[in-house]
Coordinates of C-alpha atoms in Angstrom, one line a residue:
Chain A
X256 CA 41.5 50.1 -31.4
X257 CA 39.1 47.9 -29.3
X258 CA 35.6 48.3 -30.7
X259 CA 33.9 46.7 -27.7
X260 CA 35.1 47.5 -24.2
X261 CA 34.0 45.1 -21.5
X262 CA 34.2 45.5 -17.7
X263 CA 34.9 44.3 -15.1
X264 CA 37.6 41.8 -16.1
X265 CA 36.6 39.6 -13.2
X266 CA 33.6 39.5 -10.8
X267 CA 32.9 37.6 -7.6
X268 CA 29.3 37.5 -6.5
X269 CA 27.5 35.8 -3.6
X270 CA 25.0 33.1 -4.4
X271 CA 21.6 34.7 -4.8
X272 CA 23.1 38.1 -5.7
X273 CA 23.0 40.1 -8.9
X274 CA 25.9 39.9 -11.4
X275 CA 26.3 43.0 -13.6
X276 CA 28.7 43.1 -16.6
X277 CA 29.0 46.2 -18.8
X278 CA 30.0 46.8 -22.3
X279 CA 30.6 50.0 -24.3
X280 CA 30.9 50.3 -28.1
X281 CA 32.0 53.0 -30.5
X282 CA 30.5 52.1 -33.8
X283 CA 26.9 53.4 -34.2
X284 CA 26.4 51.1 -37.1
X285 CA 26.3 48.1 -34.8
X286 CA 22.8 46.6 -34.7
X287 CA 23.2 43.3 -32.9
X288 CA 24.5 42.8 -29.4
X289 CA 24.7 39.3 -28.0
X290 CA 26.2 37.9 -24.8
X291 CA 28.0 34.6 -24.9
X292 CA 28.8 32.3 -22.0
X293 CA 31.9 30.1 -22.0
X294 CA 32.8 27.3 -19.6
X295 CA 36.4 26.0 -19.4
X296 CA 37.2 23.7 -22.3
X297 CA 34.1 24.6 -24.2
X298 CA 33.3 27.1 -27.0
X299 CA 31.2 30.2 -26.4
X300 CA 27.4 29.6 -26.3
X301 CA 24.9 32.3 -27.1
X302 CA 23.1 33.4 -23.9
X303 CA 20.9 36.3 -24.9
X304 CA 20.9 39.0 -27.6
X305 CA 19.3 42.4 -28.2
X306 CA 18.8 44.8 -31.1
X307 CA 18.8 48.6 -30.7
X308 CA 15.1 49.0 -31.2
X309 CA 14.4 47.9 -27.6
X310 CA 16.0 49.0 -24.3
X311 CA 15.7 45.8 -22.4
X312 CA 15.3 42.1 -23.0
X313 CA 14.7 39.4 -20.4
X314 CA 15.1 35.7 -20.6
X315 CA 14.7 33.9 -17.3
X316 CA 17.3 35.2 -14.9
X317 CA 19.2 37.0 -17.6
X318 CA 18.5 40.5 -18.7
X319 CA 20.2 42.8 -21.2
X320 CA 19.8 46.5 -20.7
X321 CA 20.6 48.7 -23.7
X322 CA 21.3 52.4 -23.7
X323 CA 21.6 53.6 -27.3
X324 CA 22.5 57.2 -26.6
X325 CA 25.3 56.2 -24.2
X326 CA 26.4 53.3 -26.6
X327 CA 26.4 50.9 -23.7
X328 CA 24.7 47.6 -22.9
X329 CA 24.9 45.4 -19.9
X330 CA 24.1 41.9 -18.7
X331 CA 22.3 41.3 -15.4
X332 CA 22.2 37.9 -13.9
X333 CA 19.5 37.7 -11.2
X334 CA 19.7 35.2 -8.3
X335 CA 23.2 34.2 -9.4
X336 CA 24.1 30.5 -8.9
X337 CA 27.4 28.7 -8.7
X338 CA 26.5 27.1 -12.0
X339 CA 26.7 30.5 -13.6
X340 CA 30.4 30.7 -12.9
X341 CA 31.9 31.1 -16.3
X342 CA 33.4 33.7 -18.6
X343 CA 31.0 36.0 -20.3
X344 CA 31.7 37.9 -23.5
X345 CA 29.7 40.7 -25.0
X346 CA 29.9 41.2 -28.7
X347 CA 28.5 43.5 -31.5
X348 CA 28.1 43.4 -35.2
X349 CA 26.9 45.4 -38.2
X350 CA 24.7 43.9 -40.8
X351 CA 26.5 41.1 -42.8
X352 CA 29.7 41.5 -40.8
X353 CA 31.2 39.1 -38.2
X354 CA 30.9 39.6 -34.4
X355 CA 33.4 41.7 -32.6
X356 CA 34.0 40.4 -29.0
X357 CA 34.9 42.1 -25.8
X358 CA 37.7 40.7 -23.7
X359 CA 35.5 38.8 -21.4
X360 CA 34.5 38.8 -17.7
X361 CA 35.3 35.9 -15.5
X362 CA 32.4 35.4 -13.1
X363 CA 32.7 33.4 -9.9
X364 CA 29.5 32.8 -7.8
X365 CA 30.4 31.7 -4.3
X366 CA 28.1 30.0 -1.9
Chain B
X185 CA 21.1 17.6 -33.6
X186 CA 24.9 17.6 -33.7
X187 CA 26.6 20.9 -33.0
X188 CA 29.8 22.2 -34.6
X189 CA 32.4 19.5 -34.4
X190 CA 36.1 20.3 -34.3
X191 CA 39.1 18.0 -34.3
X192 CA 41.5 17.4 -32.8
X193 CA 40.6 18.8 -29.4
X194 CA 44.3 19.2 -28.5
X195 CA 47.5 19.4 -30.4
X196 CA 51.0 19.8 -29.3
X197 CA 53.7 20.4 -31.9
X198 CA 57.2 21.8 -32.1
X199 CA 57.8 25.2 -33.7
X200 CA 58.3 25.2 -37.4
X201 CA 56.1 22.1 -37.8
X202 CA 52.8 22.2 -39.8
X203 CA 49.4 21.7 -38.2
X204 CA 45.9 21.4 -39.4
X205 CA 42.5 21.8 -37.8
X206 CA 39.2 20.4 -39.0
X207 CA 35.7 21.7 -38.6
X208 CA 32.3 20.2 -39.5
X209 CA 29.6 22.9 -39.1
X210 CA 25.9 22.4 -38.3
X211 CA 24.1 20.8 -41.2
X212 CA 22.6 23.5 -43.4
X213 CA 24.7 26.4 -42.1
X214 CA 26.1 28.3 -45.0
X215 CA 28.4 30.6 -43.1
X216 CA 31.5 29.3 -41.3
X217 CA 34.0 31.2 -39.2
X218 CA 37.4 30.5 -37.8
X219 CA 38.3 32.4 -34.7
X220 CA 41.5 32.6 -32.6
X221 CA 41.1 32.9 -28.9
X222 CA 44.1 33.7 -26.8
X223 CA 44.1 33.0 -23.1
X224 CA 41.9 35.5 -21.2
X225 CA 40.7 37.1 -24.4
X226 CA 37.7 37.1 -26.6
X227 CA 37.6 35.3 -29.9
X228 CA 39.1 37.2 -32.9
X229 CA 38.0 36.5 -36.4
X230 CA 40.5 34.9 -38.7
X231 CA 38.3 34.1 -41.7
X232 CA 34.7 33.8 -42.7
X233 CA 33.2 31.7 -45.4
X234 CA 29.9 32.1 -47.2
X235 CA 29.4 28.6 -48.7
X236 CA 32.8 27.8 -50.2
X237 CA 33.8 31.5 -50.7
X238 CA 36.1 33.3 -48.3
X239 CA 34.4 36.6 -47.9
X240 CA 36.4 38.1 -45.0
X241 CA 40.0 37.0 -44.6
X242 CA 41.6 40.3 -43.8
X243 CA 42.8 39.1 -40.3
X244 CA 44.3 35.8 -41.6
X245 CA 48.2 35.9 -41.6
X246 CA 48.5 34.6 -45.1
X247 CA 52.2 34.1 -44.9
X248 CA 51.7 31.0 -42.7
X249 CA 47.9 30.4 -42.4
X250 CA 45.7 29.0 -45.0
X251 CA 42.1 27.7 -45.0
X252 CA 39.7 26.0 -47.3
X253 CA 36.1 25.0 -47.4
X254 CA 35.6 22.5 -50.2
X255 CA 32.0 21.9 -51.3
X256 CA 30.8 24.5 -48.8
X257 CA 30.6 22.1 -45.8
X258 CA 33.7 21.0 -43.8
X259 CA 36.6 23.4 -43.5
X260 CA 40.3 23.0 -42.6
X261 CA 42.6 25.6 -41.2
X262 CA 46.3 25.1 -41.6
X263 CA 49.4 26.7 -40.1
X264 CA 52.8 26.2 -41.8
X265 CA 55.2 26.7 -40.2
X266 CA 53.8 27.1 -36.6
X267 CA 55.4 29.7 -34.3
X268 CA 55.5 29.9 -30.5
X269 CA 53.0 32.7 -30.6
X270 CA 50.4 30.6 -32.4
X271 CA 49.7 28.8 -29.2
X272 CA 46.0 29.5 -28.6
X273 CA 42.5 28.0 -29.0
X274 CA 41.2 27.9 -32.5
X275 CA 37.4 28.0 -32.6
X276 CA 35.1 27.2 -35.5
X277 CA 31.6 28.6 -35.6
X278 CA 28.7 28.4 -38.1
X279 CA 25.5 30.3 -38.7
X280 CA 22.4 29.7 -40.8
X281 CA 22.1 32.9 -42.8
X282 CA 19.2 35.2 -43.4
X283 CA 17.6 36.7 -40.3
X284 CA 19.6 34.3 -38.2
X285 CA 22.9 35.2 -39.8
X286 CA 24.2 36.8 -36.6
X287 CA 23.5 33.8 -34.4
X288 CA 26.7 31.9 -34.3
X289 CA 27.2 28.4 -32.9
X290 CA 30.7 27.5 -31.7
X291 CA 32.5 24.3 -31.5
X292 CA 34.6 23.3 -28.5
X293 CA 37.8 24.5 -30.2
X294 CA 41.2 23.0 -30.8
X295 CA 43.8 24.0 -28.2
X296 CA 47.2 24.3 -29.9
X297 CA 50.5 24.3 -27.9
X298 CA 53.6 25.1 -29.9
X299 CA 56.8 24.2 -28.1

């Protein structure tokens, strides 16, 4: 059973547009929800993270929206740039447990 | 500050051969993780160490996989014998602990190809 479901699998966005990636989870004990960015040949790198006590967190062009009642969270990339082209993973964890990752979204930003 | 260092970056072996991967975590990070990442998938945990103790190894196929973290710093992951299905990227990550326990820093990974 997949604990974190991520969609879409791939996404193509025009330069300057908004990229939106969604994740849904089942376990209400999860209390930490990060997004990781991975470029080819590199390991995942933490992009932004949120805890369930807030509904939104913004860092630069990246925003996490969190809906606790729906058990969903999403990543929004504003003013998407070609350099944002990468694979994005959502993840979740309970206290003192390792992260559970989604299957990833391959984002392509085209000029 | 150096990040998580893994070696080798690439490894090609024939099936039934043994293989070992090495990881040097960020200095001071007590928690170390080994993940398996198949093509087009997210990382999946194989084993987690708190210092030198393996605290979560339920997903490690113990018939062929083994890991160790001597002195609570560097770690090695071994496969013996390797099978075709083991072809994947093996990622190592580390975290500081305490309030930053969830913040994991990943190495670049070792890409294993089993022929």
